[in-house]
mmCIF file of C-alpha atoms in Angstrom:
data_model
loop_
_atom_site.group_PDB
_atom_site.id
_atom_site.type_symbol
_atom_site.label_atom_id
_atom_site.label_comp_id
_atom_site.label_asym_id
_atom_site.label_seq_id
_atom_site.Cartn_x
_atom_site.Cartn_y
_atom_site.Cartn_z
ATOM 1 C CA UNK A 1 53.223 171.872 40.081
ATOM 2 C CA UNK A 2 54.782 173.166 43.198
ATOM 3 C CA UNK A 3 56.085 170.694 45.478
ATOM 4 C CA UNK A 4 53.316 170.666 48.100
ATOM 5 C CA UNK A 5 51.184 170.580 45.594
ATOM 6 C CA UNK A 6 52.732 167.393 44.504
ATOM 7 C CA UNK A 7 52.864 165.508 47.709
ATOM 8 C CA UNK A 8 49.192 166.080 48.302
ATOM 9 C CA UNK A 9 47.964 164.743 45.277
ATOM 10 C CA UNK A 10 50.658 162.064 44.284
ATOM 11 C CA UNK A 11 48.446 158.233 44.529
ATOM 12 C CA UNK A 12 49.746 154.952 43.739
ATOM 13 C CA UNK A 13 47.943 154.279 40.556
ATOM 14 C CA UNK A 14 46.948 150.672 39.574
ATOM 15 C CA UNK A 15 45.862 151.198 36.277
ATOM 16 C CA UNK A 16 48.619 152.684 33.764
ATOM 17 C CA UNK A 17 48.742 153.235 30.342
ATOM 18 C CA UNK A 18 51.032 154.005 27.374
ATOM 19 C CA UNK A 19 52.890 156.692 27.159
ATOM 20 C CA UNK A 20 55.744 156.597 29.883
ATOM 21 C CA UNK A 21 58.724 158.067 29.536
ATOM 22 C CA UNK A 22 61.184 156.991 27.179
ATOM 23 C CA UNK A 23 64.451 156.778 28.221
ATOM 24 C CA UNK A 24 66.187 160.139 27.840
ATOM 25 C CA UNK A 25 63.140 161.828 29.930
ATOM 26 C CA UNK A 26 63.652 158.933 32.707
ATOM 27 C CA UNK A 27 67.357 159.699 32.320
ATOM 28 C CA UNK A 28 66.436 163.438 32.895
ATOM 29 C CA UNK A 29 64.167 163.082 35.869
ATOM 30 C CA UNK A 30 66.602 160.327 37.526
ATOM 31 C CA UNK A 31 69.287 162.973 37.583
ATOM 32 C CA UNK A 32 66.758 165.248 39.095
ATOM 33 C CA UNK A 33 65.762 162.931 41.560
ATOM 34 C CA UNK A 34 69.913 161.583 42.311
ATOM 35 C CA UNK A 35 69.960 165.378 43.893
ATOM 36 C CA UNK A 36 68.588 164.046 47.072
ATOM 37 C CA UNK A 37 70.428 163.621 50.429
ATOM 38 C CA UNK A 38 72.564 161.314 49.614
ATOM 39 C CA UNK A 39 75.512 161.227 53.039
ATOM 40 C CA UNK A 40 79.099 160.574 50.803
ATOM 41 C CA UNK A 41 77.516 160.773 47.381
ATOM 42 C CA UNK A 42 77.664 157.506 47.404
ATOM 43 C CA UNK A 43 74.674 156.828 44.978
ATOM 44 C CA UNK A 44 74.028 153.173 46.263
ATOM 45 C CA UNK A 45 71.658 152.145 43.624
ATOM 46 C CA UNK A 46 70.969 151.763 39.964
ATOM 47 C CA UNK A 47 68.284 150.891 37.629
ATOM 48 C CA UNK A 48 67.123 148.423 35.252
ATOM 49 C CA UNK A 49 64.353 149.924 32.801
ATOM 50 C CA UNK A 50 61.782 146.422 31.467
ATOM 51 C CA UNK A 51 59.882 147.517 28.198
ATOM 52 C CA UNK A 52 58.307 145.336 25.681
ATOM 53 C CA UNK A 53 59.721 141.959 25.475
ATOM 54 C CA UNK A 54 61.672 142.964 28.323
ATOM 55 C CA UNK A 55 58.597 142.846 30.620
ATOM 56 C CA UNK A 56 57.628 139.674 28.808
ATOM 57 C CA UNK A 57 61.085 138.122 30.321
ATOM 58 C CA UNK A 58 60.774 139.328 33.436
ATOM 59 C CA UNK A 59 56.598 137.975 33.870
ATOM 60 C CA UNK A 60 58.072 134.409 32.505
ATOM 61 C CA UNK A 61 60.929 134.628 34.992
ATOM 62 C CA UNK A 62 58.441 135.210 37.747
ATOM 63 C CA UNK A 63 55.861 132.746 36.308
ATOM 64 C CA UNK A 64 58.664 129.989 36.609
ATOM 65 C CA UNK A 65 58.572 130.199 40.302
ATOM 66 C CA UNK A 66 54.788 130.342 40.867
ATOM 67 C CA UNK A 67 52.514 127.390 40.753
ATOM 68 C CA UNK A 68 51.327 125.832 38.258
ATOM 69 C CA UNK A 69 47.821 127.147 38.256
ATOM 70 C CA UNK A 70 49.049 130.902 39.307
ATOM 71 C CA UNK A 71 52.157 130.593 36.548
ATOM 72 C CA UNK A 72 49.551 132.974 33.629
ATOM 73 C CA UNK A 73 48.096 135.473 36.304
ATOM 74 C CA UNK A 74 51.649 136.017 38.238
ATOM 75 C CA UNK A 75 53.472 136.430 33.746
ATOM 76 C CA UNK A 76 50.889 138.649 33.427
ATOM 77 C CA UNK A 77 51.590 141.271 36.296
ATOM 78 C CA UNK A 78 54.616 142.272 34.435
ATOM 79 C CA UNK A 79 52.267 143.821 32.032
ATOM 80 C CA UNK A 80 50.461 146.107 34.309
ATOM 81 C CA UNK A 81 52.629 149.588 32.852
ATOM 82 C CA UNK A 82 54.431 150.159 30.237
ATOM 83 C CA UNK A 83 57.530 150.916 32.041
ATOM 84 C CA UNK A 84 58.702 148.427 34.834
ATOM 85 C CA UNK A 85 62.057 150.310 36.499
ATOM 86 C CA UNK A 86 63.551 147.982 38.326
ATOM 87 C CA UNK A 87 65.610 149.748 41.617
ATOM 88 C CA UNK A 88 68.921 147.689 42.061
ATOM 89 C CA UNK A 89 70.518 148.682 45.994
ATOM 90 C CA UNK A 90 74.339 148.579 44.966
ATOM 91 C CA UNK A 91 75.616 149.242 48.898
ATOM 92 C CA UNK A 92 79.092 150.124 49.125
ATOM 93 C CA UNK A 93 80.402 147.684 51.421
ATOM 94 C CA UNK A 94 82.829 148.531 54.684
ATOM 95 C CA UNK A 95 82.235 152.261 53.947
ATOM 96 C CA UNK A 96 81.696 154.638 56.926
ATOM 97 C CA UNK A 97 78.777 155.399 55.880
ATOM 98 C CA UNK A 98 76.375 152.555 57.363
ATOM 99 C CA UNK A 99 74.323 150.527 55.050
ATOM 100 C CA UNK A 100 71.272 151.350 56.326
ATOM 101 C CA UNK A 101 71.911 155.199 55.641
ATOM 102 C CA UNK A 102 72.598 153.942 52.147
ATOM 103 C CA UNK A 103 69.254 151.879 52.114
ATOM 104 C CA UNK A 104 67.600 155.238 53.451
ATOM 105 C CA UNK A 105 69.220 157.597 50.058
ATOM 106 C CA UNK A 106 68.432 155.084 47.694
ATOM 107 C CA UNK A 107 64.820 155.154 48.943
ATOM 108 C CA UNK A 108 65.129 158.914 49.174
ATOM 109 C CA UNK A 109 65.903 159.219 46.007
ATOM 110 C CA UNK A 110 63.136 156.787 44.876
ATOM 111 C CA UNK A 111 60.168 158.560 46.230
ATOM 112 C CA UNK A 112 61.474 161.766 44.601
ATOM 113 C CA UNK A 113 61.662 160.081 41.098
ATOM 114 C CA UNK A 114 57.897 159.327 41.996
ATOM 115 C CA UNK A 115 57.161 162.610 42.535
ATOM 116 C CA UNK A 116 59.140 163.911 39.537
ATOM 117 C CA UNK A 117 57.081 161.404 37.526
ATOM 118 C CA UNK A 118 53.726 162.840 39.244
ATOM 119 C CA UNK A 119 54.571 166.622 38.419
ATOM 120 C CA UNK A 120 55.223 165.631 34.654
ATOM 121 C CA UNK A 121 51.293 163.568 34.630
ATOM 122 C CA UNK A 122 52.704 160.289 35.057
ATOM 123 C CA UNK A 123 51.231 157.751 37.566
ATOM 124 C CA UNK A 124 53.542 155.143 39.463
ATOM 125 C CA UNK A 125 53.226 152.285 41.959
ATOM 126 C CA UNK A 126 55.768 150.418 43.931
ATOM 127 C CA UNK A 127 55.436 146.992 43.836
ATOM 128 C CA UNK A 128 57.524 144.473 45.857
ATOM 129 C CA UNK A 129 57.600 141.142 47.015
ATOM 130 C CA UNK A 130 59.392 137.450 47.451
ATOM 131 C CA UNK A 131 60.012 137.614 44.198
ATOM 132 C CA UNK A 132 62.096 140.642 44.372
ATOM 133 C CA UNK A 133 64.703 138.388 46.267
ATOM 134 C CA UNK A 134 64.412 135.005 43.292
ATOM 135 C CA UNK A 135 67.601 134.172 42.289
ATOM 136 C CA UNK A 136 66.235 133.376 38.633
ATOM 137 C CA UNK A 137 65.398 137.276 38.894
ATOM 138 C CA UNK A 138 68.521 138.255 40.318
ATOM 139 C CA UNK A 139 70.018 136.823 37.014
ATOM 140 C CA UNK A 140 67.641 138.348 34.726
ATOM 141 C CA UNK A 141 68.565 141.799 35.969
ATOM 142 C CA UNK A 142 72.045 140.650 35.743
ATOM 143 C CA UNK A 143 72.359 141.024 39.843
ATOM 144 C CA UNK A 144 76.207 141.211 40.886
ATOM 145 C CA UNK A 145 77.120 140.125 44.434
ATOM 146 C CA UNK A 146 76.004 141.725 47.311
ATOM 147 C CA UNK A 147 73.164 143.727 45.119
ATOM 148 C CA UNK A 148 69.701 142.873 45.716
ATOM 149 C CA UNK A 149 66.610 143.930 44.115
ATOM 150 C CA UNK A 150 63.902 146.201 46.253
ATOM 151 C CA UNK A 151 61.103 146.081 43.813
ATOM 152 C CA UNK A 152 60.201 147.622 40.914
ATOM 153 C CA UNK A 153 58.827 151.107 39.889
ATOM 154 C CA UNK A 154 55.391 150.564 37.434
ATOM 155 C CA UNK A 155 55.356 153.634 35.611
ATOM 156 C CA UNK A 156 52.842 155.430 33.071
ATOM 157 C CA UNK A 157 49.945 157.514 32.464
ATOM 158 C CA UNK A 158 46.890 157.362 34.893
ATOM 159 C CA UNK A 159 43.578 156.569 33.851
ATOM 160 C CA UNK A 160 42.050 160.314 32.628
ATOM 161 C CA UNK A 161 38.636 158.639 34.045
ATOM 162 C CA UNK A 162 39.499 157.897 37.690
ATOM 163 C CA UNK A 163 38.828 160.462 40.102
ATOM 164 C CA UNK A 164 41.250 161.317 42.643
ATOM 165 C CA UNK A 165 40.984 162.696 46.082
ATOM 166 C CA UNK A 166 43.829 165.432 47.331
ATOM 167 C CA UNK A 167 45.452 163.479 50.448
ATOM 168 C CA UNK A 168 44.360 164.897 53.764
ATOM 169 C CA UNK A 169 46.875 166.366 56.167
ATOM 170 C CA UNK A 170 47.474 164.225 59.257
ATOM 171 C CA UNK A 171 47.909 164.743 63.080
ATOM 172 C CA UNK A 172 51.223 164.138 64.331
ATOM 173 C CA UNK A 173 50.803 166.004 67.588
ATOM 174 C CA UNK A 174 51.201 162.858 68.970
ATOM 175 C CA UNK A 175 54.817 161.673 66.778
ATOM 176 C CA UNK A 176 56.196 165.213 67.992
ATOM 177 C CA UNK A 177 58.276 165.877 71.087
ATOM 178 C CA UNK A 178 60.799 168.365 72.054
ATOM 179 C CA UNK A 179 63.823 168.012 74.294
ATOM 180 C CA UNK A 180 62.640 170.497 77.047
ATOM 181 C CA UNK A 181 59.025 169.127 77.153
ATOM 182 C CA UNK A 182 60.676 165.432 77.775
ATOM 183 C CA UNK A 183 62.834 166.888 80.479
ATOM 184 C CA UNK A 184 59.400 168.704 82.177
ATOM 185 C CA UNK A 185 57.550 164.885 82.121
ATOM 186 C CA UNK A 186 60.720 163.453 83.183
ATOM 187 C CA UNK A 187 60.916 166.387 86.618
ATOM 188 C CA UNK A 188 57.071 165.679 87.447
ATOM 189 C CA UNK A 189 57.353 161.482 87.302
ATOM 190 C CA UNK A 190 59.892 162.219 89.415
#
């Protein structure tokens, strides 16, 4: 799947299913996906793959926080996919490179993971949320200071018997300026 190819037809799928991939194909495709502009090579982030009974912690761990009559709907969510990846931001601190250009590589490097996963047939949504920032979950991932949790990757195989529609282009004329045609607007309000 060429790359176009991939952006136009990459959903966020809801419904996922066994298989995902294990861990030395995740490995594989995060390396892939670590290749993107990152300033400093800096590689802010790291991951924390939830399988199984791991995904059975992290549901109770989120259940503990919900109320009481929420606590078996909000355990359950942590079932949705096989494969919950967890994306830990690990900013370097009082480095010239600004945290928010770290923020902006780690997410970088997330979408292109999602597309890696979409070119090899596997389906992913990005789910985040209060609970992202629980401290209970902070220690479940095993959290050091100054790291914070931005959600977590659902990965596995799309439902074979949902259709899906190729994304249509959009117009940006309007998010699209150039320097010389600011300077011409700016001459005639004058």
């Amino acid at each position: 799947m060429d790359v176009t190819t991939a952006i136009l037809t990459r959903r966020s799928e809801h419904l996922l299913l066994d298989p995902a991939p294990d861990d030395d194909e995740f490995t594989y495709l995060l390396r892939v996906a670590a290749a993107a502009p990152d300033h400093g090579l800096l590689r802010p982030w790291r991951w924390v793959l939830l399988r199984g009974d791991d995904r059975e912690a992290l549901g109770a761990c989120l259940a503990e926080e919900a109320q009481e009559d929420r606590r078996a709907q909000v355990a359950a969510k942590a079932r949705r996919a096989p494969l919950l990846a967890s994306l830990v931001f690990t900013p370097i601190r009082e480095h010239k490179v600004p945290s928010w250009e770290q923020l902006a590589a780690t997410s970088g490097m997330a979408h292109t993971l999602m597309l890696l996963l979409h070119a090899r047939g596997y389906g992913s949504i990005w789910r985040t949320g209060a609970q992202a920032q629980s401290p209970r979950v902070h220690g479940l991932l095993g959290l050091e200071e100054g790291e914070e949790c931005l959600g977590w990757l659902y990965i596995g195989t799309p439902d074979p018997t949902v259709t899906r529609r190729r994304r249509e282009l959009y117009d940006v004329s309007g998010r699209l300026t150039t320097l010389s045609s600011r300077q011409r607007s700016d001459a005639m309000a004058m």
